XYZ file of N, CA and C in Angstrom:
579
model
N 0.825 -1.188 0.000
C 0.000 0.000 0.000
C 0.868 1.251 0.000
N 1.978 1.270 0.696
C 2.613 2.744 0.988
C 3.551 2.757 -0.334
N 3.997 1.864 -1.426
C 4.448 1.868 -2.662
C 3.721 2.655 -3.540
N 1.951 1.952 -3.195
C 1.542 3.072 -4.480
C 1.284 4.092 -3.877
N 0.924 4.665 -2.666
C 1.009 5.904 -1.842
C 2.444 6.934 -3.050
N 3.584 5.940 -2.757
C 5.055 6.568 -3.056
C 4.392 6.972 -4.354
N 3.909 6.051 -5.415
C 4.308 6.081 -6.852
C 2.726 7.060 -7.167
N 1.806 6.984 -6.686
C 1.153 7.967 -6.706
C 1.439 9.766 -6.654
N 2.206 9.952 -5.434
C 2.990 11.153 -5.241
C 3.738 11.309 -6.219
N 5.038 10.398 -6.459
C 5.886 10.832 -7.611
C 5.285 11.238 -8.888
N 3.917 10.250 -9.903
C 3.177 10.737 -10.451
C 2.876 12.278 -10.420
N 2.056 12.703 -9.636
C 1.610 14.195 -9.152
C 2.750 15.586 -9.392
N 3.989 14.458 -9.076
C 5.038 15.423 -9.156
C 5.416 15.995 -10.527
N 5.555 14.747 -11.048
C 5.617 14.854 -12.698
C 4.963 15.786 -13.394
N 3.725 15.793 -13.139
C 2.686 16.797 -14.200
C 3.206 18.015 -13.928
N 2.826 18.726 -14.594
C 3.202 20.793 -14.773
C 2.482 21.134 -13.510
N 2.516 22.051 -12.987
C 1.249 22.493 -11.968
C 0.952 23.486 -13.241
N -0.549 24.021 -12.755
C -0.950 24.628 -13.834
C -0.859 26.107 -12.902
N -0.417 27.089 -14.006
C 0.298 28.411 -13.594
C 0.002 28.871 -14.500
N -0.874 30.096 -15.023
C -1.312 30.445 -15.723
C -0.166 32.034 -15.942
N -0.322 32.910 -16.865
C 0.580 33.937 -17.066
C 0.163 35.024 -16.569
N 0.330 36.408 -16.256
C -0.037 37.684 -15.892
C -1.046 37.955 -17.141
N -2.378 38.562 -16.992
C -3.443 38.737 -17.493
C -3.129 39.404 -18.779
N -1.577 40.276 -18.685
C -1.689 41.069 -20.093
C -0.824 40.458 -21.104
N -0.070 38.696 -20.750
C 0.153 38.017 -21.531
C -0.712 37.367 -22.443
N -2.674 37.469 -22.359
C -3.150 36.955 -22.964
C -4.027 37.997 -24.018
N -4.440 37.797 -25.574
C -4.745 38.494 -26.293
C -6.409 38.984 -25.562
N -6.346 38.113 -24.728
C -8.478 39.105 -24.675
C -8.301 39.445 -23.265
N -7.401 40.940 -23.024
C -7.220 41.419 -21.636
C -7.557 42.843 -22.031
N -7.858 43.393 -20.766
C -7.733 44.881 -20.358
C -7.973 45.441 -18.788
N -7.441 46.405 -18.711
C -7.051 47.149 -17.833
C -7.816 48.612 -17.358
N -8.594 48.575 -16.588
C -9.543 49.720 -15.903
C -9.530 49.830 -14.523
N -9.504 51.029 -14.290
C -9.286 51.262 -12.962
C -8.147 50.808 -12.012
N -7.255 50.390 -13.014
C -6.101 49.260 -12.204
C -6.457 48.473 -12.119
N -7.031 47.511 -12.540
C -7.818 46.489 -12.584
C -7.810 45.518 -13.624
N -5.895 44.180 -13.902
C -6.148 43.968 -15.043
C -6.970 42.338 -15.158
N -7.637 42.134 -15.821
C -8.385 41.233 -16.326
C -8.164 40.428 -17.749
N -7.929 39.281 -17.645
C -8.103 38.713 -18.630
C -8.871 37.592 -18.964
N -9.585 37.128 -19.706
C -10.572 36.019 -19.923
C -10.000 35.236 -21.369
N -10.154 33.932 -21.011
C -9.034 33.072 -21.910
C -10.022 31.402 -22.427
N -11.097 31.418 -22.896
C -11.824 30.094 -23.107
C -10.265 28.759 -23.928
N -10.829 28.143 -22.725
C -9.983 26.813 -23.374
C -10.877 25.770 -24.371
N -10.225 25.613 -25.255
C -10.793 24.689 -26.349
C -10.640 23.329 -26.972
N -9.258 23.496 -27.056
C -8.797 22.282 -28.444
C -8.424 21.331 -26.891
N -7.959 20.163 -26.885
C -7.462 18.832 -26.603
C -5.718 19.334 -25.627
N -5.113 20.599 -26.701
C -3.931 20.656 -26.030
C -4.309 21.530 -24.998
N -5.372 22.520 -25.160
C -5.544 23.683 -23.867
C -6.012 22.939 -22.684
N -6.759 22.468 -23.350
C -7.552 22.344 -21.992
C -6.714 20.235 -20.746
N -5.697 20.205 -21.921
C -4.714 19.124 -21.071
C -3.984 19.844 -20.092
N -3.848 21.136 -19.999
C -2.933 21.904 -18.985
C -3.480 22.173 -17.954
N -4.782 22.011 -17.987
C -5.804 22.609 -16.867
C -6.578 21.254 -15.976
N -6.780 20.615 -17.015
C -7.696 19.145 -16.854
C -7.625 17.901 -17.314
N -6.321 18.072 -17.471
C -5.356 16.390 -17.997
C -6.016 15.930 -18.861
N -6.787 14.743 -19.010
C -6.999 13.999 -20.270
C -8.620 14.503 -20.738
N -9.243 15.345 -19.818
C -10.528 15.765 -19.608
C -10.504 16.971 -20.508
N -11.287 17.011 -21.683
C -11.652 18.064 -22.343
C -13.472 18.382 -22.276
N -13.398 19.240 -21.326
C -15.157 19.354 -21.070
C -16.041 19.862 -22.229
N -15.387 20.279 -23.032
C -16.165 21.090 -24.502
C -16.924 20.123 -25.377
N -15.923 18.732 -24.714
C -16.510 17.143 -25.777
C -18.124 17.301 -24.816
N -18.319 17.294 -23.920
C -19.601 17.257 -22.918
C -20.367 18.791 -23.033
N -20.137 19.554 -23.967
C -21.051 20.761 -23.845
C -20.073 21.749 -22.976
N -19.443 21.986 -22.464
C -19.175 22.905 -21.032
C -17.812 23.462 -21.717
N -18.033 24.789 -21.816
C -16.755 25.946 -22.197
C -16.543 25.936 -21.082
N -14.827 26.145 -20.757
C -14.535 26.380 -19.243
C -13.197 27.829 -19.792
N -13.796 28.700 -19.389
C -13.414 30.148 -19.439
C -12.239 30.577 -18.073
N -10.998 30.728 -18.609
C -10.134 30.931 -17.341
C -10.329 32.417 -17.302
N -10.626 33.041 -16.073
C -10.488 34.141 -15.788
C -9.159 34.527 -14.739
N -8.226 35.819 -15.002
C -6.877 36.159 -14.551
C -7.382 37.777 -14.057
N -7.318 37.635 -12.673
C -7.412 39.679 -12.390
C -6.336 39.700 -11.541
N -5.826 40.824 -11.753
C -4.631 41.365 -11.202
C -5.101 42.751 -10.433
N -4.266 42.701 -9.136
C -4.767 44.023 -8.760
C -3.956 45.235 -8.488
N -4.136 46.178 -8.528
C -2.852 47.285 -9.076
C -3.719 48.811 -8.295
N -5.350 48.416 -7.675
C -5.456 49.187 -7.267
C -4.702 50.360 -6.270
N -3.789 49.395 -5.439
C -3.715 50.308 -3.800
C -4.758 49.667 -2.639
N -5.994 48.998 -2.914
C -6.816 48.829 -1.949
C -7.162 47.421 -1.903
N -7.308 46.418 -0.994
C -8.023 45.503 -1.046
C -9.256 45.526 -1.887
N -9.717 44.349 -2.790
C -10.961 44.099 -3.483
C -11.533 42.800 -2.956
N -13.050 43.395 -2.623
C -13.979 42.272 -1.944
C -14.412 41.405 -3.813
N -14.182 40.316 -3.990
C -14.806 39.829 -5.222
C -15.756 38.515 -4.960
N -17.504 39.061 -5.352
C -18.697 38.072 -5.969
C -18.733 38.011 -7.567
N -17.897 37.333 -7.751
C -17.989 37.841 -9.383
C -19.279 36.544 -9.838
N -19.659 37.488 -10.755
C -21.049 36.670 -11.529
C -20.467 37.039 -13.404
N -20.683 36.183 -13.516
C -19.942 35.583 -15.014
C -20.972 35.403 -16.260
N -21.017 35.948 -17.264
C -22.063 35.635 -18.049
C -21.686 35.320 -19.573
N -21.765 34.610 -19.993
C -20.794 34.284 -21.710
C -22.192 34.800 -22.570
N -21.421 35.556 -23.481
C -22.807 36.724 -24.129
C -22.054 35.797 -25.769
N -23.199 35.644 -26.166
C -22.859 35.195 -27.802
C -22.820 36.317 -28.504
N -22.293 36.116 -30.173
C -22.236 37.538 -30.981
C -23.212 37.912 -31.552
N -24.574 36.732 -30.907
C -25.945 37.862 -31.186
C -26.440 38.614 -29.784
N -25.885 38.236 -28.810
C -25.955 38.879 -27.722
C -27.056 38.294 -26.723
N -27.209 36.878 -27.042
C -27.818 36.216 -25.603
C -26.988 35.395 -24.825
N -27.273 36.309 -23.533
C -26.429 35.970 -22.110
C -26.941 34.107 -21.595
N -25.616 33.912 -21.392
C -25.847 32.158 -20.566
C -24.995 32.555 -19.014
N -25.480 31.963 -18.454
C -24.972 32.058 -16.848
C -24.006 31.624 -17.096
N -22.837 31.387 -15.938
C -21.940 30.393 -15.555
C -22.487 29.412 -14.622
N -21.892 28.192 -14.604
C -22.648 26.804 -13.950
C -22.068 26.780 -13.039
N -22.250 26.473 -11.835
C -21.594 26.023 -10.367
C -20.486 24.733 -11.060
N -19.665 24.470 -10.379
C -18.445 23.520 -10.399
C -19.673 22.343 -10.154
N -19.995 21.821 -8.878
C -20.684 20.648 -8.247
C -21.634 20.406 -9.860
N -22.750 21.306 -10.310
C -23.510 20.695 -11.399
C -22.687 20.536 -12.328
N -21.797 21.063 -12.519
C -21.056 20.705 -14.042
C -20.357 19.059 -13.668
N -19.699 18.590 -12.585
C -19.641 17.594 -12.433
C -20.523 16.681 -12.371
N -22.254 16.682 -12.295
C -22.582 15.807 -12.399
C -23.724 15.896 -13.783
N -23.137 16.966 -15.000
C -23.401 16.631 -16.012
C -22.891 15.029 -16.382
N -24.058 14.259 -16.892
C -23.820 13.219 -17.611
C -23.731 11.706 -16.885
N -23.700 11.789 -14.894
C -24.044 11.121 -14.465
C -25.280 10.776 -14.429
N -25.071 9.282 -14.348
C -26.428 8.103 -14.347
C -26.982 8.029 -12.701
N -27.893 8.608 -12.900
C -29.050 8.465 -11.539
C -29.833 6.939 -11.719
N -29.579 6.114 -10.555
C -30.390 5.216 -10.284
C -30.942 4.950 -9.321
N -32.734 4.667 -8.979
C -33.000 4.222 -7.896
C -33.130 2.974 -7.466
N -32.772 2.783 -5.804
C -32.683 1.608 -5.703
C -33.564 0.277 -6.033
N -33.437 -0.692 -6.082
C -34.258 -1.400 -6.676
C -34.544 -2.385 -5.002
N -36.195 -2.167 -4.767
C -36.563 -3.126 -4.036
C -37.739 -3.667 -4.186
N -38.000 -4.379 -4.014
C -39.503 -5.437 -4.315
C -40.370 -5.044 -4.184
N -41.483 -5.061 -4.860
C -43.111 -4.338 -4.259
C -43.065 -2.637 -4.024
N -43.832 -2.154 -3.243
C -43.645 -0.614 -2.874
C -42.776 -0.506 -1.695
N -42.524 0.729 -1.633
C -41.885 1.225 -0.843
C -42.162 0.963 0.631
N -42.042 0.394 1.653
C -42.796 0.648 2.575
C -42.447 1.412 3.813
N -41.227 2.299 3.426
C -40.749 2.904 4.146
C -41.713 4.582 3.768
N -41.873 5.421 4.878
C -42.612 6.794 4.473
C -41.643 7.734 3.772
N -40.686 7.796 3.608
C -39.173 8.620 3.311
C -39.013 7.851 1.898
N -38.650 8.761 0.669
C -38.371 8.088 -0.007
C -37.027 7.631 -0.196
N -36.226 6.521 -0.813
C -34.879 6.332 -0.811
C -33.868 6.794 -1.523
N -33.132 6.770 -0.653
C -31.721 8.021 -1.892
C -31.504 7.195 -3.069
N -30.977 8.297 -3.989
C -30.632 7.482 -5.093
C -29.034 7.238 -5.173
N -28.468 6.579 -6.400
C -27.255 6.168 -6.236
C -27.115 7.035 -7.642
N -25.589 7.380 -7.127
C -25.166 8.277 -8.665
C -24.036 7.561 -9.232
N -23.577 7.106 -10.165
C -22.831 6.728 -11.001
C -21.699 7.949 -11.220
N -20.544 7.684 -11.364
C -19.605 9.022 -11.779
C -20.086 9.520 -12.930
N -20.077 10.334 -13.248
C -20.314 11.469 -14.358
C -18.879 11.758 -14.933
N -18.519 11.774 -16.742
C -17.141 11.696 -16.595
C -16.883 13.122 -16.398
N -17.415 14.317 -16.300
C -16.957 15.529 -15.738
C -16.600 15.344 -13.949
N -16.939 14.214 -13.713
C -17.092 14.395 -12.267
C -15.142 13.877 -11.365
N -14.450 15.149 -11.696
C -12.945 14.784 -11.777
C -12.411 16.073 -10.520
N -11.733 15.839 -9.807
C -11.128 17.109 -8.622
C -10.840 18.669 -9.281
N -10.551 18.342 -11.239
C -10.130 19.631 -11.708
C -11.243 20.673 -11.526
N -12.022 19.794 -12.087
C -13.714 21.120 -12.205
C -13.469 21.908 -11.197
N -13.730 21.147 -9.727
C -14.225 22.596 -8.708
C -12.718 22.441 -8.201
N -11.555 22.418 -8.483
C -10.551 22.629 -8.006
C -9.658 23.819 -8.634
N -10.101 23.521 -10.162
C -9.728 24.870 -10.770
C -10.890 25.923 -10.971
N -12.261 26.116 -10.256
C -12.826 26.727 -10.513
C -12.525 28.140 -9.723
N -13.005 29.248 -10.405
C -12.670 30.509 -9.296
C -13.132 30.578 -8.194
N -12.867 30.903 -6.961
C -12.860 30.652 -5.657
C -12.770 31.864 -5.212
N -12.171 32.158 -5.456
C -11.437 33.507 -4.723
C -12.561 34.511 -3.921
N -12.035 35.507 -2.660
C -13.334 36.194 -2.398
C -12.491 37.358 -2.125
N -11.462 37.557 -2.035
C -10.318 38.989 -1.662
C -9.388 38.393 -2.635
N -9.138 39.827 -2.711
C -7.877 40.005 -4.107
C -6.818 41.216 -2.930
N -6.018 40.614 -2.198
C -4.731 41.597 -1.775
C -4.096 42.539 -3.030
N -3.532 43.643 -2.279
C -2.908 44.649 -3.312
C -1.647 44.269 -3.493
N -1.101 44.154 -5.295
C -0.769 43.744 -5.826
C -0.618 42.063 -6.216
N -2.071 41.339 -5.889
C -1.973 40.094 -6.361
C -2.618 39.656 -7.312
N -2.417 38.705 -7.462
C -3.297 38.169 -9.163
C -3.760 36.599 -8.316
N -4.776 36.294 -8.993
C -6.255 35.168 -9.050
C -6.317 34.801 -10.127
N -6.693 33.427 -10.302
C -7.033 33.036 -11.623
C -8.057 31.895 -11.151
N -9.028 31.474 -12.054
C -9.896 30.062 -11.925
C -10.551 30.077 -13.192
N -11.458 29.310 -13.145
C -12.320 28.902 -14.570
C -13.598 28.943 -13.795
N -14.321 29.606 -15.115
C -16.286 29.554 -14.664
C -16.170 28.647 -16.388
N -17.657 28.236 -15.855
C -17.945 26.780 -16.957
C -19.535 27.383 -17.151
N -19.443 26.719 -18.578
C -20.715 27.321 -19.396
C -21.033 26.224 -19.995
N -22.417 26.622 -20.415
C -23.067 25.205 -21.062
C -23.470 26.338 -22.333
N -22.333 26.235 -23.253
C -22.235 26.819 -24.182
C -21.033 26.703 -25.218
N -21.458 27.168 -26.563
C -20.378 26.454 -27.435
C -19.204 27.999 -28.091
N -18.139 27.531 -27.984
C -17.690 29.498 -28.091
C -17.802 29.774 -30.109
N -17.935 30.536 -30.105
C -18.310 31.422 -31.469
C -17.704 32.342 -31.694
N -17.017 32.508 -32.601
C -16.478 34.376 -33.326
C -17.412 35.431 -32.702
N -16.762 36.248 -31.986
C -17.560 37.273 -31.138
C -18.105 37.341 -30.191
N -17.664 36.024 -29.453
C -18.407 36.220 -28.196
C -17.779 36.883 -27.147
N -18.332 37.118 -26.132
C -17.531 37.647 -25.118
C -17.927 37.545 -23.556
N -17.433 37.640 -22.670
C -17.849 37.561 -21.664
C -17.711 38.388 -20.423
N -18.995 38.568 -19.640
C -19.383 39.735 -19.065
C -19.206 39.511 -17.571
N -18.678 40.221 -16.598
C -17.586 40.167 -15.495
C -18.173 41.213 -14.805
N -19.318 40.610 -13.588
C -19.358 41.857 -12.661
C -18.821 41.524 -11.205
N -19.321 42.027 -10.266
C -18.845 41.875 -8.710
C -17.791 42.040 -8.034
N -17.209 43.270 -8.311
C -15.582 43.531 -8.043
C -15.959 44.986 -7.221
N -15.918 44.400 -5.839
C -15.815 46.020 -4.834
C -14.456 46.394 -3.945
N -14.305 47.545 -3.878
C -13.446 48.070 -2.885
C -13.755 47.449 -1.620
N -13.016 46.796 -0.710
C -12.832 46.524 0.619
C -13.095 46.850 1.148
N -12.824 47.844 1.918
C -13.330 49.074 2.594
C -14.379 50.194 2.744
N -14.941 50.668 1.199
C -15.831 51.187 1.100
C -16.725 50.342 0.591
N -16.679 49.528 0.092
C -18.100 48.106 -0.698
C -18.446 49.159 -1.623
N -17.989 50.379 -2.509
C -17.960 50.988 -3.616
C -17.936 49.848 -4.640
N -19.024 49.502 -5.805
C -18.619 48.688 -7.261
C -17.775 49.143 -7.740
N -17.324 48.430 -8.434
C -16.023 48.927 -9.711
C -17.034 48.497 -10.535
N -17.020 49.393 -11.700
C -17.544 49.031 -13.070
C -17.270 47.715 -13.847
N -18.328 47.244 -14.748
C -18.541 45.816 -15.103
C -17.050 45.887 -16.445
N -16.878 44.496 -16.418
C -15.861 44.390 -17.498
C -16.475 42.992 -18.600
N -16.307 43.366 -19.667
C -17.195 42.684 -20.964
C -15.432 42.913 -21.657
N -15.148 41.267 -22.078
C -14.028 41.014 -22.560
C -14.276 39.851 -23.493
N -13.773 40.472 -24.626
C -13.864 39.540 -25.731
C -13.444 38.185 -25.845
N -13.396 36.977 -26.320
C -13.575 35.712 -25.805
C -12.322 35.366 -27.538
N -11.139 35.905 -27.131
C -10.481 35.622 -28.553
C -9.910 34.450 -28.335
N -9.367 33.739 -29.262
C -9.001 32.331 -28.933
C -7.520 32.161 -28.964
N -6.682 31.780 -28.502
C -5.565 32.257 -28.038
C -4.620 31.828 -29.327
C-alpha cells in the first residue's frame, strides 16, 4: 500500500502544476481602474490538457473560461464575481456552479426493491460518476473572495455553451474593501488564443 502511496505522489510530481501567465500576456485582456483582467476560453485537446489532464469538457457541452485579475489598485478588493458568456448575437448564458457541471452526464439510479416502498421517506438514489465528475472542475474553478494589493487570481467559470467568433464575456462583482464601492462591469472579448 505505501508503494503506491510513493508512486502515486511521484506521479503528481511529474505533471506541470498549472500556472497560468499575468493577465496582459493573454490576447483578450484589459485594464480599468487598475484592474487587469483577462478572460481566456480553453478549447482544443492541447488547452484544456494543462488545466484538466486527459478531460476536455467542450466534448460534454461545457466551455470552461479561465479568468486572470490582477490588482494594481492600492486597496483591497472584496470579489462576488457573476460571469455571463454573451454570444455575438448577444444572448447571455450564466456560468454553472463547479458541483452541477460535475454531475453533467451522471447516471441516476434508484434503488431497486420489491413491491412498494414501505418505508414513508423516499430512498436516496445512487449516482454513477459522471465523466466531468474529476477534482479539476471545482478545483480549478474561481474561488477567490479577496484580491490583496498587488496580487493576481485566476480560476475557470464553466458554461453550457459552445464558443463562437464574437463572443464575449461579461464580469461583474468587483468592490473596494473598505468602502463596498462597485467597480464598473468588465465585458471582454472571448479571442481564442
Amino acid at each position: 500500500v505505501l508503494l503506491s502511496i510513493t508512486a502515486a505522489a511521484a506521479a503528481d510530481k511529474e505533471k506541470p502544476r498549472f500556472a497560468p501567465g499575468p493577465a496582459s500576456s493573454y490576447a483578450s485582456h484589459q485594464t480599468l481602474d487598475k484592474i487587469a483582467i483577462a478572460a481566456v476560453p480553453f478549447l482544443t485537446d492541447a488547452e484544456t490538457s494543462t488545466a484538466f489532464g486527459k478531460l476536455n469538457p467542450n466534448k460534454y457541452g461545457i466551455l470552461p473560461v479561465l479568468v486572470i485579475l490582477e490588482n494594481g489598485t492600492g486597496k483591497a478588493l472584496r470579489l462576488n464575481l457573476n460571469a455571463a458568456f454573451v454570444t455575438a448575437d448577444g444572448k447571455h448564458v450564466e456560468s454553472m456552479a463547479p458541483d452541477d457541471v460535475q454531475r453533467l452526464g451522471a447516471v441516476t439510479k434508484a434503488p431497486r426493491i420489491g413491491g412498494s416502498n414501505p418505508f414513508p421517506m423516499p430512498l436516496p438514489t445512487r449516482v454513477k460518476k459522471g465523466p466531468l465528475n474529476v477534482w479539476e472542475i471545482e478545483g480549478r474553478a474561481f474561488a477567490a473572495k479577496l484580491l490583496p494589493v498587488g496580487e493576481r487570481v485566476y480560476g475557470f467559470f464553466y458554461f453550457n455553451a459552445d464558443h463562437e467568433p464574437g463572443s464575449r464575456l461579461y464580469l461583474t462583482g468587483i468592490r473596494d474593501a473598505s468602502s463596498g464601492q462597485d467597480y464598473f462591469y468588465y465585458e471582454l472579448p472571448l479571442e481564442k488564443q
